[in-house]
């Protein structure tokens, strides 16, 4: 399937955001925590919408 690479990139970015949340909490940085949470929401949302579009087109 030609879209596996895109899903892998999105999952790696999401995992990095989750790790960033943990690091930001350890560093007691509110702003970095909020930034990582926002990045995670954007990444996960784009992944789910991309998957929905592929499913609607019958390509998944």
Short mmCIF file of N, CA, C and O in Angstrom, two decimals:
data_model
loop_
_atom_site.label_atom_id
_atom_site.label_comp_id
_atom_site.label_asym_id
_atom_site.label_seq_id
_atom_site.Cartn_x
_atom_site.Cartn_y
_atom_site.Cartn_z
N UNK A 1 0.84 -1.17 0.00
CA UNK A 1 0.00 0.00 0.00
C UNK A 1 0.89 1.24 0.00
O UNK A 1 1.88 1.32 0.71
N UNK A 2 0.55 2.22 -0.80
CA UNK A 2 1.41 3.38 -0.98
C UNK A 2 1.29 4.42 0.13
O UNK A 2 2.08 5.34 0.19
N UNK A 3 0.31 4.30 1.02
CA UNK A 3 0.11 5.28 2.07
C UNK A 3 0.74 4.89 3.41
O UNK A 3 0.63 5.63 4.37
N UNK A 4 1.38 3.75 3.46
CA UNK A 4 1.98 3.29 4.73
C UNK A 4 3.03 4.25 5.23
O UNK A 4 3.15 4.47 6.43
N UNK A 5 3.80 4.83 4.35
CA UNK A 5 4.84 5.77 4.74
C UNK A 5 4.29 6.99 5.44
O UNK A 5 4.84 7.46 6.44
N UNK A 6 3.18 7.49 4.93
CA UNK A 6 2.54 8.66 5.54
C UNK A 6 2.04 8.34 6.94
O UNK A 6 2.20 9.14 7.86
N UNK A 7 1.44 7.16 7.10
CA UNK A 7 0.94 6.77 8.41
C UNK A 7 2.09 6.54 9.40
O UNK A 7 1.97 6.85 10.59
N UNK A 8 3.20 6.03 8.93
CA UNK A 8 4.36 5.81 9.80
C UNK A 8 4.93 7.15 10.26
O UNK A 8 5.25 7.33 11.44
N UNK A 9 5.02 8.11 9.35
CA UNK A 9 5.53 9.44 9.71
C UNK A 9 4.61 10.09 10.74
O UNK A 9 5.09 10.65 11.74
N UNK A 10 3.30 10.00 10.52
CA UNK A 10 2.37 10.60 11.48
C UNK A 10 2.45 9.91 12.84
O UNK A 10 2.38 10.57 13.88
N UNK A 11 2.63 8.60 12.85
CA UNK A 11 2.71 7.90 14.14
C UNK A 11 4.01 8.23 14.87
O UNK A 11 4.01 8.36 16.10
N UNK A 12 5.10 8.40 14.14
CA UNK A 12 6.36 8.79 14.78
C UNK A 12 6.27 10.20 15.36
O UNK A 12 6.73 10.46 16.47
N UNK A 13 5.63 11.11 14.61
CA UNK A 13 5.45 12.47 15.11
C UNK A 13 4.55 12.50 16.35
O UNK A 13 4.81 13.25 17.30
N UNK A 14 3.51 11.67 16.35
CA UNK A 14 2.62 11.61 17.51
C UNK A 14 3.37 11.06 18.73
O UNK A 14 3.23 11.58 19.84
N UNK A 15 4.17 10.03 18.52
CA UNK A 15 4.95 9.47 19.62
C UNK A 15 5.97 10.49 20.14
O UNK A 15 6.19 10.59 21.36
N UNK A 16 6.55 11.27 19.25
CA UNK A 16 7.49 12.31 19.67
C UNK A 16 6.78 13.39 20.47
O UNK A 16 7.33 13.92 21.45
N UNK A 17 5.55 13.71 20.09
CA UNK A 17 4.79 14.70 20.84
C UNK A 17 4.45 14.19 22.23
O UNK A 17 4.51 14.94 23.21
N UNK A 18 4.09 12.92 22.33
CA UNK A 18 3.79 12.34 23.64
C UNK A 18 5.06 12.34 24.51
O UNK A 18 5.00 12.67 25.70
N UNK A 19 6.19 12.02 23.92
CA UNK A 19 7.45 12.07 24.66
C UNK A 19 7.77 13.50 25.08
O UNK A 19 8.27 13.74 26.19
N UNK A 20 7.48 14.44 24.19
CA UNK A 20 7.71 15.84 24.51
C UNK A 20 6.86 16.31 25.68
O UNK A 20 7.32 17.13 26.49
N UNK A 21 5.64 15.80 25.77
CA UNK A 21 4.79 16.14 26.91
C UNK A 21 5.45 15.67 28.20
O UNK A 21 5.51 16.41 29.19
N UNK A 22 5.95 14.46 28.20
CA UNK A 22 6.61 13.93 29.39
C UNK A 22 7.85 14.72 29.76
O UNK A 22 8.09 15.02 30.94
N UNK A 23 8.64 15.09 28.77
CA UNK A 23 9.85 15.87 29.03
C UNK A 23 9.48 17.25 29.55
O UNK A 23 10.10 17.77 30.48
N UNK A 24 8.46 17.86 28.95
CA UNK A 24 8.04 19.20 29.38
C UNK A 24 7.51 19.18 30.81
O UNK A 24 7.76 20.12 31.58
N UNK A 25 6.80 18.14 31.17
CA UNK A 25 6.31 18.02 32.56
C UNK A 25 7.49 17.87 33.51
O UNK A 25 7.53 18.48 34.58
N UNK A 26 8.47 17.06 33.12
CA UNK A 26 9.65 16.88 33.97
C UNK A 26 10.44 18.18 34.13
O UNK A 26 11.00 18.45 35.18
N UNK A 27 10.47 18.98 33.08
CA UNK A 27 11.17 20.26 33.13
C UNK A 27 10.31 21.36 33.74
O UNK A 27 10.76 22.51 33.86
N UNK A 28 9.06 21.04 34.08
CA UNK A 28 8.11 21.98 34.67
C UNK A 28 7.87 23.19 33.76
O UNK A 28 7.79 24.33 34.21
N UNK A 29 7.74 22.92 32.47
CA UNK A 29 7.50 23.97 31.49
C UNK A 29 6.06 23.88 30.99
O UNK A 29 5.71 22.99 30.21
N UNK A 30 5.25 24.82 31.44
CA UNK A 30 3.84 24.83 31.05
C UNK A 30 3.69 25.08 29.56
O UNK A 30 2.89 24.44 28.89
N UNK A 31 4.46 26.03 29.04
CA UNK A 31 4.32 26.41 27.63
C UNK A 31 4.72 25.27 26.70
O UNK A 31 4.06 25.04 25.69
N UNK A 32 5.79 24.59 27.02
CA UNK A 32 6.21 23.47 26.19
C UNK A 32 5.20 22.32 26.27
O UNK A 32 4.93 21.66 25.28
N UNK A 33 4.63 22.13 27.46
CA UNK A 33 3.59 21.10 27.61
C UNK A 33 2.40 21.41 26.74
O UNK A 33 1.89 20.54 26.02
N UNK A 34 1.95 22.66 26.78
CA UNK A 34 0.79 23.06 25.96
C UNK A 34 1.11 22.96 24.47
O UNK A 34 0.25 22.56 23.67
N UNK A 35 2.33 23.32 24.10
CA UNK A 35 2.73 23.22 22.70
C UNK A 35 2.72 21.77 22.22
O UNK A 35 2.24 21.46 21.13
N UNK A 36 3.24 20.87 23.04
CA UNK A 36 3.28 19.45 22.67
C UNK A 36 1.87 18.86 22.63
O UNK A 36 1.57 18.03 21.75
N UNK A 37 1.00 19.27 23.52
CA UNK A 37 -0.38 18.80 23.50
C UNK A 37 -1.08 19.28 22.23
O UNK A 37 -1.79 18.51 21.57
N UNK A 38 -0.88 20.55 21.89
CA UNK A 38 -1.47 21.09 20.66
C UNK A 38 -0.94 20.35 19.42
O UNK A 38 -1.71 20.02 18.51
N UNK A 39 0.36 20.09 19.41
CA UNK A 39 0.95 19.35 18.27
C UNK A 39 0.37 17.95 18.18
O UNK A 39 0.05 17.48 17.08
N UNK A 40 0.17 17.30 19.31
CA UNK A 40 -0.40 15.96 19.32
C UNK A 40 -1.82 15.98 18.78
O UNK A 40 -2.19 15.12 17.96
N UNK A 41 -2.62 16.94 19.19
CA UNK A 41 -4.00 17.04 18.70
C UNK A 41 -4.03 17.27 17.20
O UNK A 41 -4.81 16.64 16.47
N UNK A 42 -3.16 18.14 16.71
CA UNK A 42 -3.12 18.43 15.27
C UNK A 42 -2.66 17.20 14.48
O UNK A 42 -3.25 16.85 13.45
N UNK A 43 -1.64 16.53 14.96
CA UNK A 43 -1.10 15.36 14.26
C UNK A 43 -2.13 14.23 14.24
O UNK A 43 -2.38 13.62 13.19
N UNK A 44 -2.72 13.94 15.40
CA UNK A 44 -3.71 12.86 15.46
C UNK A 44 -4.93 13.19 14.62
O UNK A 44 -5.47 12.33 13.92
N UNK A 45 -5.37 14.44 14.68
CA UNK A 45 -6.52 14.85 13.89
C UNK A 45 -6.28 14.73 12.40
O UNK A 45 -7.14 14.28 11.65
N UNK A 46 -5.10 15.13 11.96
CA UNK A 46 -4.80 15.03 10.53
C UNK A 46 -4.69 13.57 10.09
O UNK A 46 -5.10 13.22 8.99
N UNK A 47 -4.17 12.73 10.97
CA UNK A 47 -4.08 11.30 10.63
C UNK A 47 -5.45 10.67 10.50
O UNK A 47 -5.72 9.91 9.56
N UNK A 48 -6.35 10.99 11.44
CA UNK A 48 -7.70 10.43 11.37
C UNK A 48 -8.47 10.96 10.17
O UNK A 48 -9.20 10.23 9.50
N UNK A 49 -8.31 12.26 9.85
CA UNK A 49 -9.02 12.80 8.69
C UNK A 49 -8.46 12.23 7.39
O UNK A 49 -9.21 11.98 6.44
N UNK A 50 -7.14 12.01 7.34
CA UNK A 50 -6.53 11.41 6.15
C UNK A 50 -7.05 9.98 5.94
O UNK A 50 -7.39 9.59 4.82
N UNK A 51 -7.14 9.24 7.04
CA UNK A 51 -7.65 7.88 6.96
C UNK A 51 -9.12 7.87 6.52
O UNK A 51 -9.53 7.02 5.73
N UNK A 52 -9.91 8.81 7.02
CA UNK A 52 -11.32 8.89 6.63
C UNK A 52 -11.46 9.19 5.14
O UNK A 52 -12.30 8.59 4.45
N UNK A 53 -10.65 10.11 4.63
CA UNK A 53 -10.71 10.45 3.20
C UNK A 53 -10.35 9.23 2.35
O UNK A 53 -10.98 8.98 1.32
N UNK A 54 -9.33 8.49 2.76
CA UNK A 54 -8.93 7.30 2.01
C UNK A 54 -10.04 6.25 2.04
O UNK A 54 -10.31 5.60 1.03
N UNK A 55 -10.68 6.09 3.20
CA UNK A 55 -11.75 5.10 3.33
C UNK A 55 -12.94 5.51 2.47
O UNK A 55 -13.58 4.65 1.84
N UNK A 56 -13.26 6.81 2.41
CA UNK A 56 -14.38 7.27 1.58
C UNK A 56 -14.11 7.07 0.10
O UNK A 56 -15.03 6.82 -0.68
N UNK A 57 -12.86 7.21 -0.31
CA UNK A 57 -12.50 6.99 -1.71
C UNK A 57 -12.32 5.53 -2.06
O UNK A 57 -12.12 5.18 -3.21
N UNK A 58 -12.37 4.68 -1.06
CA UNK A 58 -12.21 3.25 -1.29
C UNK A 58 -10.79 2.82 -1.51
O UNK A 58 -10.54 1.74 -2.05
N UNK A 59 -9.85 3.61 -1.08
CA UNK A 59 -8.44 3.28 -1.27
C UNK A 59 -7.81 2.63 -0.06
O UNK A 59 -6.63 2.29 -0.06
N UNK A 60 -8.60 2.42 0.98
CA UNK A 60 -8.05 1.84 2.19
C UNK A 60 -8.85 0.62 2.59
O UNK A 60 -10.02 0.55 2.54
#
